[in-house]
Amino acid sequence: MIENARVAVIGVGNNTSALVQGMNLYRRTGSLAGVHRPEIGGLTVGDVDVVAAFALSGAKVGKDLHEAIFAPPNNVPRLGGDLAPSGVVVRRGLTDASGIEEVAAALAGAEVVLYSAPSGRPEVARAYAEAALRAGVAFVNTTADPVARDAALLRRYEEAGLPLIGDDLASQFGVSVVHGTLLRLLEERGLTLTSSYQVNLGGTEDFRNLVANPESKKQSKRNALGAGPVEIAPLGYLPHLGSQKIAHLNIEAQGWAGTAVSLDVRLRVDDPSGAAGVNIDLVRLAAVARRAGRGGWPAEAAAHLKSPPGTAV
């Protein structure tokens, strides 16, 4: 029987809460609802164990992971029943590049680091990537901060035979996925794009952080959507939305003989669950690649990311 993938999570926010709750739900029920890939390299969605966790919030540090994932400001709803204690105590995380050696030592039992802290802290993201490299652990960057797009760091991971996956996950069914698909369809059908925009509103702590630190996220969205007359409106933080995200997108185009085509879409999703549906695949891809000794960026991760290596920073 294949050994479970061992994962360390950086950040115990909504995305981690949705991932941990979902893994326990699937393990208990055997359901495959909402699962993109039931198996990757022999690993099912229930074959992933969290063995370490890091956070900064005083409400989470020192708590069992299954308690910490429900601490405010997390607002993901309960995804099916109570959780028994995990046995994983949340450790205090990094705020800068000091403490890398201590984190590397704490990663000794892990195969993969899932970096799911807030975007907008590139020096912290790279510090964790350095700790993972020293510990011999694969690294998955789910944020818009450039880690896998750091050519020197990616080369070091390649030389060490360790996977480095990033940057910025594309939610399982988020606005960038829908928007990009529609723009490609427009091109495939021979229409001429004249203008397009998207507006994103959400109520999670990550949205609140991105309102204050928007630039890396806006660039990552541009990477996902490609060139052209596409505008990304400033993100809007609305606490009453909770873990829900509401997105509006508009496309204006010209068809045969310049006739007008206009499309408006409104999408409402549970944002952390959309992230979890992708993170479960990225973690398993990283574990399988590490076990095979395939270092650097695995091309099969591309569909799950907004800003893979080679895209703009």
C-alpha positions as YAML, in Angstrom:
chain: A
units: angstrom
residues:
- id: 1
  name: MET
  ca: [0.00, 0.00, 0.00]
- id: 2
  name: ILE
  ca: [1.31, 3.45, -0.92]
- id: 3
  name: GLU
  ca: [2.51, 5.68, 1.91]
- id: 4
  name: ASN
  ca: [0.45, 8.80, 2.65]
- id: 5
  name: ALA
  ca: [1.90, 12.13, 1.56]
- id: 6
  name: ARG
  ca: [3.21, 14.13, 4.54]
- id: 7
  name: VAL
  ca: [2.52, 17.85, 4.31]
- id: 8
  name: ALA
  ca: [3.51, 20.91, 6.36]
- id: 9
  name: VAL
  ca: [1.14, 23.87, 5.99]
- id: 10
  name: ILE
  ca: [2.30, 27.47, 6.26]
- id: 11
  name: GLY
  ca: [-0.68, 29.60, 7.21]
- id: 12
  name: VAL
  ca: [-3.71, 28.30, 9.09]
- id: 13
  name: GLY
  ca: [-6.27, 30.50, 7.40]
- id: 14
  name: ASN
  ca: [-9.42, 29.79, 5.45]
- id: 15
  name: ASN
  ca: [-7.72, 27.88, 2.63]
- id: 16
  name: THR
  ca: [-6.04, 25.53, 5.08]
- id: 17
  name: SER
  ca: [-9.31, 25.13, 6.99]
- id: 18
  name: ALA
  ca: [-11.19, 24.14, 3.83]
- id: 19
  name: LEU
  ca: [-8.40, 21.73, 2.81]
- id: 20
  name: VAL
  ca: [-8.12, 20.00, 6.19]
- id: 21
  name: GLN
  ca: [-11.88, 19.73, 6.68]
- id: 22
  name: GLY
  ca: [-12.37, 18.44, 3.15]
- id: 23
  name: MET
  ca: [-9.65, 15.79, 3.41]
- id: 24
  name: ASN
  ca: [-11.23, 14.47, 6.59]
- id: 25
  name: LEU
  ca: [-14.68, 14.48, 4.99]
- id: 26
  name: TYR
  ca: [-13.53, 12.56, 1.91]
- id: 27
  name: ARG
  ca: [-11.56, 10.11, 4.02]
- id: 28
  name: ARG
  ca: [-14.60, 9.42, 6.20]
- id: 29
  name: THR
  ca: [-17.29, 9.23, 3.51]
- id: 30
  name: GLY
  ca: [-15.50, 8.05, 0.37]
- id: 31
  name: SER
  ca: [-17.39, 10.69, -1.61]
- id: 32
  name: LEU
  ca: [-15.88, 12.08, -4.81]
- id: 33
  name: ALA
  ca: [-18.14, 15.12, -5.13]
- id: 34
  name: GLY
  ca: [-16.10, 18.09, -6.36]
- id: 35
  name: VAL
  ca: [-12.90, 16.04, -6.75]
- id: 36
  name: HIS
  ca: [-10.97, 16.80, -9.95]
- id: 37
  name: ARG
  ca: [-8.51, 13.90, -9.83]
- id: 38
  name: PRO
  ca: [-9.47, 11.02, -7.52]
- id: 39
  name: GLU
  ca: [-5.94, 9.59, -7.74]
- id: 40
  name: ILE
  ca: [-2.50, 11.00, -8.54]
- id: 41
  name: GLY
  ca: [0.41, 8.58, -8.51]
- id: 42
  name: GLY
  ca: [-1.59, 6.21, -6.34]
- id: 43
  name: LEU
  ca: [-2.50, 8.94, -3.82]
- id: 44
  name: THR
  ca: [-6.21, 9.63, -3.25]
- id: 45
  name: VAL
  ca: [-7.58, 12.81, -1.66]
- id: 46
  name: GLY
  ca: [-7.63, 10.97, 1.66]
- id: 47
  name: ASP
  ca: [-3.98, 9.90, 1.44]
- id: 48
  name: VAL
  ca: [-2.55, 13.20, 2.67]
- id: 49
  name: ASP
  ca: [-1.51, 13.81, 6.28]
- id: 50
  name: VAL
  ca: [-0.68, 17.22, 7.75]
- id: 51
  name: VAL
  ca: [2.38, 16.69, 9.96]
- id: 52
  name: ALA
  ca: [3.29, 20.31, 10.80]
- id: 53
  name: ALA
  ca: [1.62, 23.72, 10.75]
- id: 54
  name: PHE
  ca: [2.85, 27.30, 11.14]
- id: 55
  name: ALA
  ca: [0.91, 30.52, 11.78]
- id: 56
  name: LEU
  ca: [1.34, 33.95, 13.35]
- id: 57
  name: SER
  ca: [-2.03, 34.52, 15.02]
- id: 58
  name: GLY
  ca: [-2.03, 34.24, 18.80]
- id: 59
  name: ALA
  ca: [-5.44, 32.61, 18.50]
- id: 60
  name: LYS
  ca: [-3.88, 29.70, 16.55]
- id: 61
  name: VAL
  ca: [-0.28, 29.26, 17.72]
- id: 62
  name: GLY
  ca: [-0.04, 26.57, 20.38]
- id: 63
  name: LYS
  ca: [-3.44, 25.08, 19.49]
- id: 64
  name: ASP
  ca: [-4.17, 21.72, 17.91]
- id: 65
  name: LEU
  ca: [-4.57, 22.19, 14.15]
- id: 66
  name: HIS
  ca: [-8.18, 20.94, 14.21]
- id: 67
  name: GLU
  ca: [-9.01, 23.64, 16.74]
- id: 68
  name: ALA
  ca: [-6.95, 26.40, 15.12]
- id: 69
  name: ILE
  ca: [-8.64, 26.12, 11.71]
- id: 70
  name: PHE
  ca: [-11.88, 27.39, 13.27]
- id: 71
  name: ALA
  ca: [-10.34, 30.33, 15.15]
- id: 72
  name: PRO
  ca: [-11.35, 33.84, 13.99]
- id: 73
  name: PRO
  ca: [-10.91, 35.51, 11.59]
- id: 74
  name: ASN
  ca: [-11.38, 32.20, 9.73]
- id: 75
  name: ASN
  ca: [-14.95, 32.02, 8.48]
- id: 76
  name: VAL
  ca: [-15.17, 28.85, 6.37]
- id: 77
  name: PRO
  ca: [-18.34, 26.96, 7.35]
- id: 78
  name: ARG
  ca: [-18.16, 23.52, 8.92]
- id: 79
  name: LEU
  ca: [-17.73, 20.99, 6.15]
- id: 80
  name: GLY
  ca: [-19.31, 17.94, 7.72]
- id: 81
  name: GLY
  ca: [-19.03, 17.10, 11.39]
- id: 82
  name: ASP
  ca: [-16.59, 17.61, 14.24]
- id: 83
  name: LEU
  ca: [-12.92, 16.74, 13.99]
- id: 84
  name: ALA
  ca: [-10.96, 14.72, 16.52]
- id: 85
  name: PRO
  ca: [-7.67, 16.30, 17.67]
- id: 86
  name: SER
  ca: [-5.03, 16.01, 14.97]
- id: 87
  name: GLY
  ca: [-2.02, 15.78, 17.26]
- id: 88
  name: VAL
  ca: [-0.37, 18.59, 15.28]
- id: 89
  name: VAL
  ca: [0.31, 21.70, 17.34]
- id: 90
  name: VAL
  ca: [0.50, 24.94, 15.39]
- id: 91
  name: ARG
  ca: [3.97, 26.52, 15.65]
- id: 92
  name: ARG
  ca: [4.82, 30.21, 15.44]
- id: 93
  name: GLY
  ca: [5.87, 31.08, 11.91]
- id: 94
  name: LEU
  ca: [8.39, 33.41, 10.33]
- id: 95
  name: THR
  ca: [8.02, 37.17, 9.95]
- id: 96
  name: ASP
  ca: [11.33, 37.62, 8.11]
- id: 97
  name: ALA
  ca: [14.36, 35.63, 7.01]
- id: 98
  name: SER
  ca: [15.58, 34.95, 10.55]
- id: 99
  name: GLY
  ca: [14.65, 31.56, 11.98]
- id: 100
  name: ILE
  ca: [15.09, 29.63, 8.73]
- id: 101
  name: GLU
  ca: [17.21, 26.91, 10.35]
- id: 102
  name: GLU
  ca: [14.63, 26.34, 13.11]
- id: 103
  name: VAL
  ca: [11.86, 25.97, 10.52]
- id: 104
  name: ALA
  ca: [14.01, 23.63, 8.43]
- id: 105
  name: ALA
  ca: [14.51, 21.41, 11.47]
- id: 106
  name: ALA
  ca: [10.75, 21.39, 12.13]
- id: 107
  name: LEU
  ca: [10.11, 20.22, 8.56]
- id: 108
  name: ALA
  ca: [12.10, 17.03, 9.03]
- id: 109
  name: GLY
  ca: [9.03, 14.77, 8.93]
- id: 110
  name: ALA
  ca: [7.41, 16.38, 5.89]
- id: 111
  name: GLU
  ca: [7.67, 15.69, 2.14]
- id: 112
  name: VAL
  ca: [5.86, 18.82, 0.92]
- id: 113
  name: VAL
  ca: [5.46, 22.36, 2.22]
- id: 114
  name: LEU
  ca: [2.17, 24.00, 1.24]
- id: 115
  name: TYR
  ca: [2.71, 27.76, 1.50]
- id: 116
  name: SER
  ca: [-0.74, 29.26, 2.04]
- id: 117
  name: ALA
  ca: [0.07, 32.43, 3.98]
- id: 118
  name: PRO
  ca: [-1.27, 35.83, 2.79]
- id: 119
  name: SER
  ca: [0.12, 37.25, -0.45]
- id: 120
  name: GLY
  ca: [2.19, 40.43, -0.35]
- id: 121
  name: ARG
  ca: [5.07, 39.12, 1.80]
- id: 122
  name: PRO
  ca: [7.62, 37.96, -0.78]
- id: 123
  name: GLU
  ca: [10.58, 37.94, 1.63]
- id: 124
  name: VAL
  ca: [8.70, 35.60, 3.98]
- id: 125
  name: ALA
  ca: [7.63, 33.32, 1.13]
- id: 126
  name: ARG
  ca: [11.23, 32.98, -0.04]
- id: 127
  name: ALA
  ca: [12.41, 32.38, 3.54]
- id: 128
  name: TYR
  ca: [10.07, 29.39, 3.82]
- id: 129
  name: ALA
  ca: [11.19, 28.16, 0.40]
- id: 130
  name: GLU
  ca: [14.78, 28.35, 1.62]
- id: 131
  name: ALA
  ca: [13.87, 26.40, 4.77]
- id: 132
  name: ALA
  ca: [12.16, 23.71, 2.68]
- id: 133
  name: LEU
  ca: [15.18, 23.43, 0.39]
- id: 134
  name: ARG
  ca: [17.50, 22.97, 3.35]
- id: 135
  name: ALA
  ca: [15.16, 20.33, 4.79]
- id: 136
  name: GLY
  ca: [14.96, 18.41, 1.50]
- id: 137
  name: VAL
  ca: [11.24, 19.08, 1.10]
- id: 138
  name: ALA
  ca: [9.16, 20.01, -1.97]
- id: 139
  name: PHE
  ca: [7.59, 23.49, -1.95]
- id: 140
  name: VAL
  ca: [4.19, 24.58, -3.26]
- id: 141
  name: ASN
  ca: [3.56, 28.32, -3.38]
- id: 142
  name: THR
  ca: [-0.16, 29.11, -3.60]
- id: 143
  name: THR
  ca: [0.32, 32.89, -3.29]
- id: 144
  name: ALA
  ca: [1.01, 35.56, -5.91]
- id: 145
  name: ASP
  ca: [4.45, 36.29, -4.45]
- id: 146
  name: PRO
  ca: [7.23, 35.23, -6.88]
- id: 147
  name: VAL
  ca: [8.93, 32.05, -5.69]
- id: 148
  name: ALA
  ca: [8.91, 29.57, -8.58]
- id: 149
  name: ARG
  ca: [9.48, 32.60, -10.87]
- id: 150
  name: ASP
  ca: [12.80, 33.21, -9.07]
- id: 151
  name: ALA
  ca: [15.13, 31.63, -11.64]
- id: 152
  name: ALA
  ca: [18.04, 31.20, -9.24]
- id: 153
  name: LEU
  ca: [15.89, 29.52, -6.59]
- id: 154
  name: LEU
  ca: [14.25, 27.26, -9.17]
- id: 155
  name: ARG
  ca: [17.68, 26.19, -10.40]
- id: 156
  name: ARG
  ca: [18.73, 25.27, -6.85]
- id: 157
  name: TYR
  ca: [15.60, 23.13, -6.44]
- id: 158
  name: GLU
  ca: [16.32, 21.42, -9.76]
- id: 159
  name: GLU
  ca: [19.87, 20.63, -8.67]
- id: 160
  name: ALA
  ca: [18.62, 19.26, -5.35]
- id: 161
  name: GLY
  ca: [16.07, 16.99, -7.06]
- id: 162
  name: LEU
  ca: [13.19, 18.74, -5.29]
- id: 163
  name: PRO
  ca: [9.96, 20.03, -6.88]
- id: 164
  name: LEU
  ca: [9.18, 23.75, -6.69]
- id: 165
  name: ILE
  ca: [5.58, 24.51, -7.69]
- id: 166
  name: GLY
  ca: [4.09, 27.98, -8.12]
- id: 167
  name: ASP
  ca: [3.10, 30.69, -8.30]
- id: 168
  name: ASP
  ca: [-0.49, 31.60, -7.35]
- id: 169
  name: LEU
  ca: [-3.05, 28.85, -7.63]
- id: 170
  name: ALA
  ca: [-5.91, 29.14, -10.09]
- id: 171
  name: SER
  ca: [-9.04, 28.30, -8.09]
- id: 172
  name: GLN
  ca: [-10.93, 25.21, -9.13]
- id: 173
  name: PHE
  ca: [-13.72, 27.29, -10.68]
- id: 174
  name: GLY
  ca: [-12.73, 30.91, -10.08]
- id: 175
  name: VAL
  ca: [-13.21, 34.05, -12.12]
- id: 176
  name: SER
  ca: [-9.77, 33.91, -13.75]
- id: 177
  name: VAL
  ca: [-10.44, 30.37, -15.00]
- id: 178
  name: VAL
  ca: [-13.86, 31.35, -16.36]
- id: 179
  name: HIS
  ca: [-12.62, 34.68, -17.78]
- id: 180
  name: GLY
  ca: [-9.61, 33.15, -19.47]
- id: 181
  name: THR
  ca: [-11.69, 30.35, -20.98]
- id: 182
  name: LEU
  ca: [-14.18, 32.83, -22.43]
- id: 183
  name: LEU
  ca: [-11.41, 35.00, -23.88]
- id: 184
  name: ARG
  ca: [-9.85, 31.96, -25.57]
- id: 185
  name: LEU
  ca: [-13.26, 30.92, -26.91]
- id: 186
  name: LEU
  ca: [-13.71, 34.40, -28.37]
- id: 187
  name: GLU
  ca: [-10.39, 34.09, -30.20]
- id: 188
  name: GLU
  ca: [-11.13, 30.56, -31.38]
- id: 189
  name: ARG
  ca: [-14.44, 31.68, -32.88]
- id: 190
  name: GLY
  ca: [-12.83, 34.58, -34.73]
- id: 191
  name: LEU
  ca: [-14.30, 37.51, -32.77]
- id: 192
  name: THR
  ca: [-12.30, 40.65, -32.04]
- id: 193
  name: LEU
  ca: [-11.99, 41.64, -28.38]
- id: 194
  name: THR
  ca: [-12.51, 45.37, -27.81]
- id: 195
  name: SER
  ca: [-12.55, 45.52, -24.00]
- id: 196
  name: SER
  ca: [-13.01, 43.37, -20.91]
- id: 197
  name: TYR
  ca: [-12.88, 43.69, -17.15]
- id: 198
  name: GLN
  ca: [-13.39, 41.72, -13.96]
- id: 199
  name: VAL
  ca: [-14.43, 42.81, -10.47]
- id: 200
  name: ASN
  ca: [-13.80, 40.63, -7.39]
- id: 201
  name: LEU
  ca: [-15.51, 41.01, -4.01]
- id: 202
  name: GLY
  ca: [-14.87, 38.81, -0.97]
- id: 203
  name: GLY
  ca: [-15.09, 38.64, 2.79]
- id: 204
  name: THR
  ca: [-12.11, 36.54, 3.87]
- id: 205
  name: GLU
  ca: [-9.00, 37.77, 5.66]
- id: 206
  name: ASP
  ca: [-7.03, 37.09, 2.49]
- id: 207
  name: PHE
  ca: [-9.25, 39.52, 0.61]
- id: 208
  name: ARG
  ca: [-8.70, 42.13, 3.30]
- id: 209
  name: ASN
  ca: [-4.94, 41.64, 2.99]
- id: 210
  name: LEU
  ca: [-5.04, 41.82, -0.82]
- id: 211
  name: VAL
  ca: [-6.89, 45.14, -0.70]
- id: 212
  name: ALA
  ca: [-3.86, 46.52, 1.18]
- id: 213
  name: ASN
  ca: [-1.28, 44.62, -0.95]
- id: 214
  name: PRO
  ca: [-2.83, 44.32, -4.41]
- id: 215
  name: GLU
  ca: [0.04, 44.59, -6.89]
- id: 216
  name: SER
  ca: [1.37, 41.02, -6.97]
- id: 217
  name: LYS
  ca: [-2.17, 39.66, -7.24]
- id: 218
  name: LYS
  ca: [-3.12, 42.01, -10.07]
- id: 219
  name: GLN
  ca: [-0.01, 41.02, -12.03]
- id: 220
  name: SER
  ca: [-0.77, 37.35, -11.45]
- id: 221
  name: LYS
  ca: [-4.30, 37.80, -12.80]
- id: 222
  name: ARG
  ca: [-2.86, 39.55, -15.86]
- id: 223
  name: ASN
  ca: [-0.54, 36.57, -16.35]
- id: 224
  name: ALA
  ca: [-3.53, 34.23, -16.28]
- id: 225
  name: LEU
  ca: [-5.58, 36.25, -18.75]
- id: 226
  name: GLY
  ca: [-2.86, 37.11, -21.27]
- id: 227
  name: ALA
  ca: [-2.32, 40.29, -23.24]
- id: 228
  name: GLY
  ca: [-5.08, 42.52, -24.54]
- id: 229
  name: PRO
  ca: [-7.51, 45.22, -23.45]
- id: 230
  name: VAL
  ca: [-8.43, 43.53, -20.15]
- id: 231
  name: GLU
  ca: [-8.76, 45.52, -16.92]
- id: 232
  name: ILE
  ca: [-8.61, 44.15, -13.36]
- id: 233
  name: ALA
  ca: [-10.61, 46.35, -11.00]
- id: 234
  name: PRO
  ca: [-9.32, 46.88, -7.43]
- id: 235
  name: LEU
  ca: [-10.37, 44.07, -5.10]
- id: 236
  name: GLY
  ca: [-13.24, 44.81, -2.73]
- id: 237
  name: TYR
  ca: [-13.35, 43.54, 0.87]
- id: 238
  name: LEU
  ca: [-16.90, 43.09, 2.18]
- id: 239
  name: PRO
  ca: [-16.85, 41.28, 5.56]
- id: 240
  name: HIS
  ca: [-20.51, 40.25, 5.39]
- id: 241
  name: LEU
  ca: [-19.69, 37.95, 2.45]
- id: 242
  name: GLY
  ca: [-17.75, 35.64, 4.76]
- id: 243
  name: SER
  ca: [-15.97, 32.94, 2.77]
- id: 244
  name: GLN
  ca: [-18.03, 33.68, -0.35]
- id: 245
  name: LYS
  ca: [-16.52, 35.45, -3.35]
- id: 246
  name: ILE
  ca: [-18.62, 37.30, -5.90]
- id: 247
  name: ALA
  ca: [-17.07, 38.15, -9.25]
- id: 248
  name: HIS
  ca: [-18.41, 40.11, -12.20]
- id: 249
  name: LEU
  ca: [-16.84, 40.01, -15.62]
- id: 250
  name: ASN
  ca: [-17.69, 41.76, -18.86]
- id: 251
  name: ILE
  ca: [-16.53, 41.11, -22.40]
- id: 252
  name: GLU
  ca: [-17.16, 43.43, -25.33]
- id: 253
  name: ALA
  ca: [-16.27, 42.20, -28.81]
- id: 254
  name: GLN
  ca: [-16.94, 42.59, -32.52]
- id: 255
  name: GLY
  ca: [-18.29, 39.88, -34.76]
- id: 256
  name: TRP
  ca: [-18.86, 39.71, -38.48]
- id: 257
  name: ALA
  ca: [-18.81, 43.15, -40.11]
- id: 258
  name: GLY
  ca: [-18.08, 44.77, -36.75]
- id: 259
  name: THR
  ca: [-21.40, 43.83, -35.18]
- id: 260
  name: ALA
  ca: [-21.42, 44.12, -31.38]
- id: 261
  name: VAL
  ca: [-21.18, 41.16, -28.99]
- id: 262
  name: SER
  ca: [-21.50, 41.75, -25.24]
- id: 263
  name: LEU
  ca: [-21.27, 39.23, -22.40]
- id: 264
  name: ASP
  ca: [-21.76, 39.74, -18.65]
- id: 265
  name: VAL
  ca: [-21.18, 36.96, -16.10]
- id: 266
  name: ARG
  ca: [-21.73, 36.88, -12.34]
- id: 267
  name: LEU
  ca: [-20.00, 34.09, -10.41]
- id: 268
  name: ARG
  ca: [-20.49, 33.25, -6.72]
- id: 269
  name: VAL
  ca: [-18.32, 30.58, -5.07]
- id: 270
  name: ASP
  ca: [-16.92, 29.59, -1.69]
- id: 271
  name: ASP
  ca: [-13.43, 30.96, -2.22]
- id: 272
  name: PRO
  ca: [-11.42, 28.76, 0.20]
- id: 273
  name: SER
  ca: [-13.10, 25.60, -1.10]
- id: 274
  name: GLY
  ca: [-12.08, 26.56, -4.63]
- id: 275
  name: ALA
  ca: [-8.50, 26.82, -3.40]
- id: 276
  name: ALA
  ca: [-8.67, 23.49, -1.56]
- id: 277
  name: GLY
  ca: [-9.88, 21.71, -4.70]
- id: 278
  name: VAL
  ca: [-6.63, 22.73, -6.40]
- id: 279
  name: ASN
  ca: [-4.28, 22.47, -3.41]
- id: 280
  name: ILE
  ca: [-5.10, 18.80, -2.94]
- id: 281
  name: ASP
  ca: [-3.84, 18.15, -6.48]
- id: 282
  name: LEU
  ca: [-0.74, 20.34, -6.15]
- id: 283
  name: VAL
  ca: [0.30, 18.64, -2.90]
- id: 284
  name: ARG
  ca: [-0.02, 15.19, -4.44]
- id: 285
  name: LEU
  ca: [1.80, 16.24, -7.62]
- id: 286
  name: ALA
  ca: [4.65, 17.57, -5.48]
- id: 287
  name: ALA
  ca: [4.84, 14.42, -3.35]
- id: 288
  name: VAL
  ca: [4.87, 12.12, -6.39]
- id: 289
  name: ALA
  ca: [7.56, 14.22, -8.13]
- id: 290
  name: ARG
  ca: [9.72, 14.29, -5.00]
- id: 291
  name: ARG
  ca: [9.49, 10.52, -4.59]
- id: 292
  name: ALA
  ca: [10.59, 10.16, -8.21]
- id: 293
  name: GLY
  ca: [13.50, 12.57, -7.68]
- id: 294
  name: ARG
  ca: [12.15, 15.05, -10.26]
- id: 295
  name: GLY
  ca: [13.44, 18.45, -9.25]
- id: 296
  name: GLY
  ca: [12.31, 21.89, -10.36]
- id: 297
  name: TRP
  ca: [8.96, 22.83, -11.81]
- id: 298
  name: PRO
  ca: [6.70, 19.93, -12.92]
- id: 299
  name: ALA
  ca: [4.93, 20.94, -16.14]
- id: 300
  name: GLU
  ca: [1.78, 19.01, -15.16]
- id: 301
  name: ALA
  ca: [1.10, 21.66, -12.50]
- id: 302
  name: ALA
  ca: [0.64, 24.42, -15.09]
- id: 303
  name: ALA
  ca: [-3.15, 24.14, -15.36]
- id: 304
  name: HIS
  ca: [-3.47, 24.78, -11.62]
- id: 305
  name: LEU
  ca: [-1.48, 28.05, -11.57]
- id: 306
  name: LYS
  ca: [-1.91, 31.66, -12.65]
- id: 307
  name: SER
  ca: [1.80, 32.59, -12.75]
- id: 308
  name: PRO
  ca: [4.09, 29.64, -13.49]
- id: 309
  name: PRO
  ca: [7.81, 30.13, -14.23]
- id: 310
  name: GLY
  ca: [8.39, 32.36, -17.24]
- id: 311
  name: THR
  ca: [5.45, 34.69, -16.58]
- id: 312
  name: ALA
  ca: [5.85, 38.29, -15.46]
- id: 313
  name: VAL
  ca: [6.70, 39.24, -11.86]
...
